[in-house]
């Protein structure tokens, strides 16, 4: 039938409504660092060259982390680093981020650490213990392929704000906000004391 063929040709010509979300956007890996820091941009160029020409998976991981947002590059304390480096003496700890001090750690072992940044006290304590603080470009000169290194990173979900986030829903657990810390403006007589918190107003939990 002529009507049917007409209808089919019309359907074939239909495009994707891009404005209404026809393309999947977001959730994509960065191709370059958003940071305006020249040092970070140069490091990204250096390690992407090593990843490509030396076919180094270590360099590829470093590049990926250099391109990440600030929230995805959390700092690591020397106490956590000491714990991770136990039994790995003689290896270099590599952190694509900041290394911070922890006054609760009484003894710092001698270790070589390569990182983007060190706090003043963290650097002083590592050096005093007989260790070494190097930059990532110095590391690239020493071990271009990352041999004899341990790639570490801080706890991403250690931020206080993460406690308020709901978890993903599944078939077995549809309750996304069970056991999630509530956002309370203030703790006092006038706050969080109405329905659901008193017998006289609805119910009490």
Coordinates of C-alpha atoms in Angstrom, one line a residue:
X1 CA 0.0 0.0 0.0
X2 CA 1.3 3.5 -0.9
X3 CA 0.2 4.9 2.5
X4 CA 2.3 2.3 4.4
X5 CA 5.4 3.1 2.3
X6 CA 4.9 6.8 2.9
X7 CA 4.6 6.2 6.6
X8 CA 7.8 4.1 6.7
X9 CA 9.8 6.8 4.8
X10 CA 8.6 9.4 7.3
X11 CA 9.8 7.2 10.2
X12 CA 13.2 6.6 8.6
X13 CA 13.8 10.4 8.3
X14 CA 13.1 11.1 11.9
X15 CA 16.1 12.3 13.8
X16 CA 17.1 12.4 17.5
X17 CA 15.6 15.2 19.6
X18 CA 19.0 16.4 21.0
X19 CA 17.4 19.1 23.1
X20 CA 15.2 16.6 24.9
X21 CA 18.2 14.5 25.9
X22 CA 18.8 12.3 22.8
X23 CA 22.5 12.1 23.5
X24 CA 24.0 10.6 26.7
X25 CA 25.9 13.4 28.3
X26 CA 27.9 13.4 31.6
X27 CA 29.6 10.5 33.3
X28 CA 32.5 10.9 30.9
X29 CA 36.2 10.7 31.7
X30 CA 38.0 14.1 31.4
X31 CA 40.4 14.5 28.5
X32 CA 42.4 17.2 30.2
X33 CA 42.6 18.8 33.7
X34 CA 40.2 21.6 34.4
X35 CA 42.7 23.1 36.9
X36 CA 44.4 26.3 35.9
X37 CA 47.6 25.2 37.7
X38 CA 50.4 25.2 35.1
X39 CA 52.4 22.6 37.1
X40 CA 49.4 20.1 37.0
X41 CA 49.0 20.7 33.2
X42 CA 52.7 20.1 32.6
X43 CA 52.6 16.9 34.6
X44 CA 49.5 15.7 32.7
X45 CA 51.4 16.2 29.4
X46 CA 54.5 14.4 30.8
X47 CA 52.7 11.4 32.1
X48 CA 50.3 11.1 29.1
X49 CA 53.5 11.0 26.9
X50 CA 54.9 8.2 29.1
X51 CA 51.6 6.3 29.0
X52 CA 51.5 6.5 25.2
X53 CA 55.2 6.0 24.3
X54 CA 56.3 3.7 27.1
X55 CA 52.9 1.9 27.2
X56 CA 52.9 2.3 31.0
X57 CA 49.7 1.5 32.9
X58 CA 51.1 3.2 35.9
X59 CA 51.5 6.5 33.9
X60 CA 48.0 6.1 32.5
X61 CA 46.5 5.9 36.0
X62 CA 48.5 8.9 37.1
X63 CA 47.2 10.9 34.1
X64 CA 43.6 9.8 34.9
X65 CA 44.0 11.1 38.5
X66 CA 45.7 14.3 37.4
X67 CA 42.6 15.1 35.3
X68 CA 40.2 14.4 38.2
X69 CA 38.3 17.1 40.1
X70 CA 39.5 18.3 43.5
X71 CA 36.9 16.2 45.4
X72 CA 38.1 13.0 43.6
X73 CA 41.7 13.7 44.7
X74 CA 41.4 13.6 48.5
X75 CA 44.4 14.2 50.7
X76 CA 46.1 11.4 52.6
X77 CA 47.6 11.7 56.0
X78 CA 51.0 10.3 57.0
X79 CA 49.4 7.9 59.4
X80 CA 47.2 6.3 56.7
X81 CA 50.2 6.2 54.4
X82 CA 52.4 4.5 57.1
X83 CA 49.7 1.9 57.5
X84 CA 49.5 1.2 53.7
X85 CA 53.3 1.1 53.4
X86 CA 53.8 -1.5 56.1
X87 CA 55.9 -4.4 54.7
X88 CA 56.7 -2.4 51.5
X89 CA 59.9 -0.8 52.7
X90 CA 62.2 0.4 49.9
X91 CA 59.3 1.2 47.7
X92 CA 58.2 4.8 46.8
X93 CA 54.7 5.9 47.8
X94 CA 53.0 7.8 45.0
X95 CA 50.1 10.1 45.8
X96 CA 48.3 12.2 43.1
X97 CA 47.2 14.8 45.7
X98 CA 48.3 16.3 49.0
X99 CA 50.0 14.6 51.9
X100 CA 49.0 16.0 55.3
X101 CA 50.3 15.6 58.9
X102 CA 48.7 13.6 61.7
X103 CA 49.8 14.6 65.2
X104 CA 48.3 11.3 66.5
X105 CA 51.1 9.4 64.8
X106 CA 54.1 9.4 67.2
X107 CA 56.7 7.7 65.1
X108 CA 57.1 8.3 61.3
X109 CA 59.1 5.6 59.5
X110 CA 61.7 6.5 56.9
X111 CA 60.0 6.4 53.4
X112 CA 60.2 8.0 50.0
X113 CA 57.0 9.8 49.0
X114 CA 56.2 11.4 45.7
X115 CA 53.1 13.7 45.8
X116 CA 51.6 16.8 44.2
X117 CA 51.9 18.7 47.5
X118 CA 53.0 18.3 51.1
X119 CA 51.9 20.3 54.1
X120 CA 54.8 22.0 55.9
X121 CA 54.6 19.8 59.0
X122 CA 54.2 16.6 57.0
X123 CA 57.2 17.4 54.9
X124 CA 59.3 18.3 58.0
X125 CA 58.3 15.0 59.8
X126 CA 59.1 12.8 56.8
X127 CA 62.5 14.4 56.2
X128 CA 63.3 14.3 59.9
X129 CA 62.6 10.6 60.0
X130 CA 65.2 10.1 57.3
X131 CA 62.7 9.9 54.5
X132 CA 62.4 11.9 51.2
X133 CA 59.7 14.1 49.7
X134 CA 59.9 14.3 45.9
X135 CA 57.7 15.8 43.2
X136 CA 56.0 13.8 40.5
X137 CA 58.3 15.0 37.7
X138 CA 61.3 13.8 39.8
X139 CA 59.6 10.5 40.1
X140 CA 59.1 10.4 36.3
X141 CA 62.9 10.8 35.9
X142 CA 63.6 8.0 38.4
X143 CA 61.0 5.5 37.4
X144 CA 59.2 6.4 34.1
X145 CA 57.2 3.1 34.2
X146 CA 56.5 3.3 37.9
X147 CA 58.6 0.3 38.9
X148 CA 59.1 -0.3 42.7
X149 CA 56.3 2.2 43.6
X150 CA 53.0 1.9 45.5
X151 CA 50.2 4.1 44.1
X152 CA 48.0 5.4 47.0
X153 CA 45.1 7.7 47.5
X154 CA 43.1 9.1 50.4
X155 CA 39.6 8.2 51.5
X156 CA 37.2 9.9 49.1
X157 CA 34.1 9.4 51.3
X158 CA 35.7 10.7 54.5
X159 CA 34.0 14.1 54.0
X160 CA 31.3 15.0 56.5
X161 CA 28.9 15.9 53.7
X162 CA 28.9 12.3 52.4
X163 CA 27.1 11.2 55.5
X164 CA 24.0 13.0 54.4
X165 CA 23.9 11.4 50.9
X166 CA 21.5 8.6 50.3
X167 CA 22.7 5.3 48.9
X168 CA 21.7 3.7 45.6
X169 CA 18.4 1.9 45.4
X170 CA 18.2 -1.8 44.5
X171 CA 15.5 -4.4 44.1
X172 CA 16.3 -5.8 47.6
X173 CA 16.7 -2.4 49.2
X174 CA 14.5 0.4 47.8
X175 CA 15.0 2.6 50.9
X176 CA 17.6 5.1 49.8
X177 CA 17.7 7.2 52.9
X178 CA 17.7 4.5 55.7
X179 CA 20.4 5.2 58.2
X180 CA 21.4 8.4 56.5
X181 CA 22.4 11.4 58.7
X182 CA 19.7 14.0 58.5
X183 CA 20.5 17.6 57.7
X184 CA 19.6 19.5 60.9
X185 CA 19.8 23.3 60.9
X186 CA 20.3 23.5 64.6
X187 CA 19.9 21.4 67.8
X188 CA 17.4 23.1 70.1
X189 CA 13.9 23.5 71.3
X190 CA 12.5 24.8 68.0
X191 CA 14.1 22.3 65.7
X192 CA 13.1 18.8 64.7
X193 CA 10.5 18.6 67.5
X194 CA 7.2 18.5 65.6
X195 CA 5.3 15.7 63.8
X196 CA 7.1 12.4 64.2
X197 CA 9.1 13.5 67.2
X198 CA 6.3 13.9 69.8
X199 CA 3.3 11.8 70.9
X200 CA 1.1 14.9 70.8
X201 CA 1.9 15.6 67.2
X202 CA 1.1 12.7 65.0
X203 CA 3.5 10.0 66.3
X204 CA 6.9 9.6 67.9
X205 CA 9.9 7.9 66.5

